[in-house]
Amino acid sequence: MTGCTRRRLPLIAALLGIALAVPASAEEAYDPWPGLVQDIFSNRPINDGNDVIGIEMPYRAEDAAIVPVTLRSKLSPADSRRIRSITLVIDRNPAPMAAKFELGADANVTEISTRVRVNNYTDVHAVAELSDGQLYVAKTYVKASGGCSAPAGKNIEEARNRLGQIRYRQFAREEAPASRVREAQIMIGHPNNSGLQMDQVTQLYIPAFFVNQLKLTQDASPVLSMEGGISISEDPNLRFTYVSNGARRFRAEAKDTDGHVFRNEWDVEKPGT
């Protein structure tokens, strides 16, 4: 043991003693939400939204890099208001605003599901802005850690080959045959690098590179758009409900932080089939 090392030992022990003396609950007691309300929502008043917006996530995530989340409208059919947008905030993530979803005025989107990265045990908030201009919030709690720095599931070559591939699926529903309600899924091939992941070969951090815009339309009518951040998981995946306007074509356009633009379109079923 060198003299330098011997001199450092008391200092290290003292620092460890200070760290151990701080209660484990001290960090948990800190609530970042008031600051996020100021930063993201400019301190606008936010009402209790438990009868407006629902948020569902597993209490303990199996994989912190792909945590499922479902956002669901709880407005009564008799309510004349509609949800204009939903902002998903993962309070303790490095970039807490995970995504903002804008809902088409005539699409009647009532449910959105996706997958997110969760970096620490955290509250997750869903803030809905309604057509009356008011904000409403619901929240849940998730136990997960390390999701933003978890290695990519695909190797670089595989990710490159899938880059920008957009797939569309439509699901059968149990409503009456004349129903125009559709349930669909959009899947985008993209690594969605968070900027916190490390290349396992070079041991250098991989630059942030993710889908930051997505627009979905039926013909030219908006259905759903997303402003995304680093918290959206690799290969972004959206499943959602909407009401068909009789359009023959469903279109998707995505953009990423490197300026790439990806587009695709598909034939869709006629209403009532």
GROMACS .gro file of C-alpha atoms in nm, residues 3 131 167 179 190 211 239 254:
model
    8
    3GLY     CA    1   0.158   0.638   0.128
  131SER     CA    2  -6.107   2.127  -2.545
  167ARG     CA    3  -4.551  -0.136  -4.033
  179SER     CA    4  -6.918   0.031  -3.598
  190HIS     CA    5  -3.539   0.259  -3.506
  211VAL     CA    6  -3.777   0.940  -3.344
  239ARG     CA    7  -5.132   0.084  -3.045
  254ALA     CA    8  -4.192   0.986  -3.889
   0.00000   0.00000   0.00000
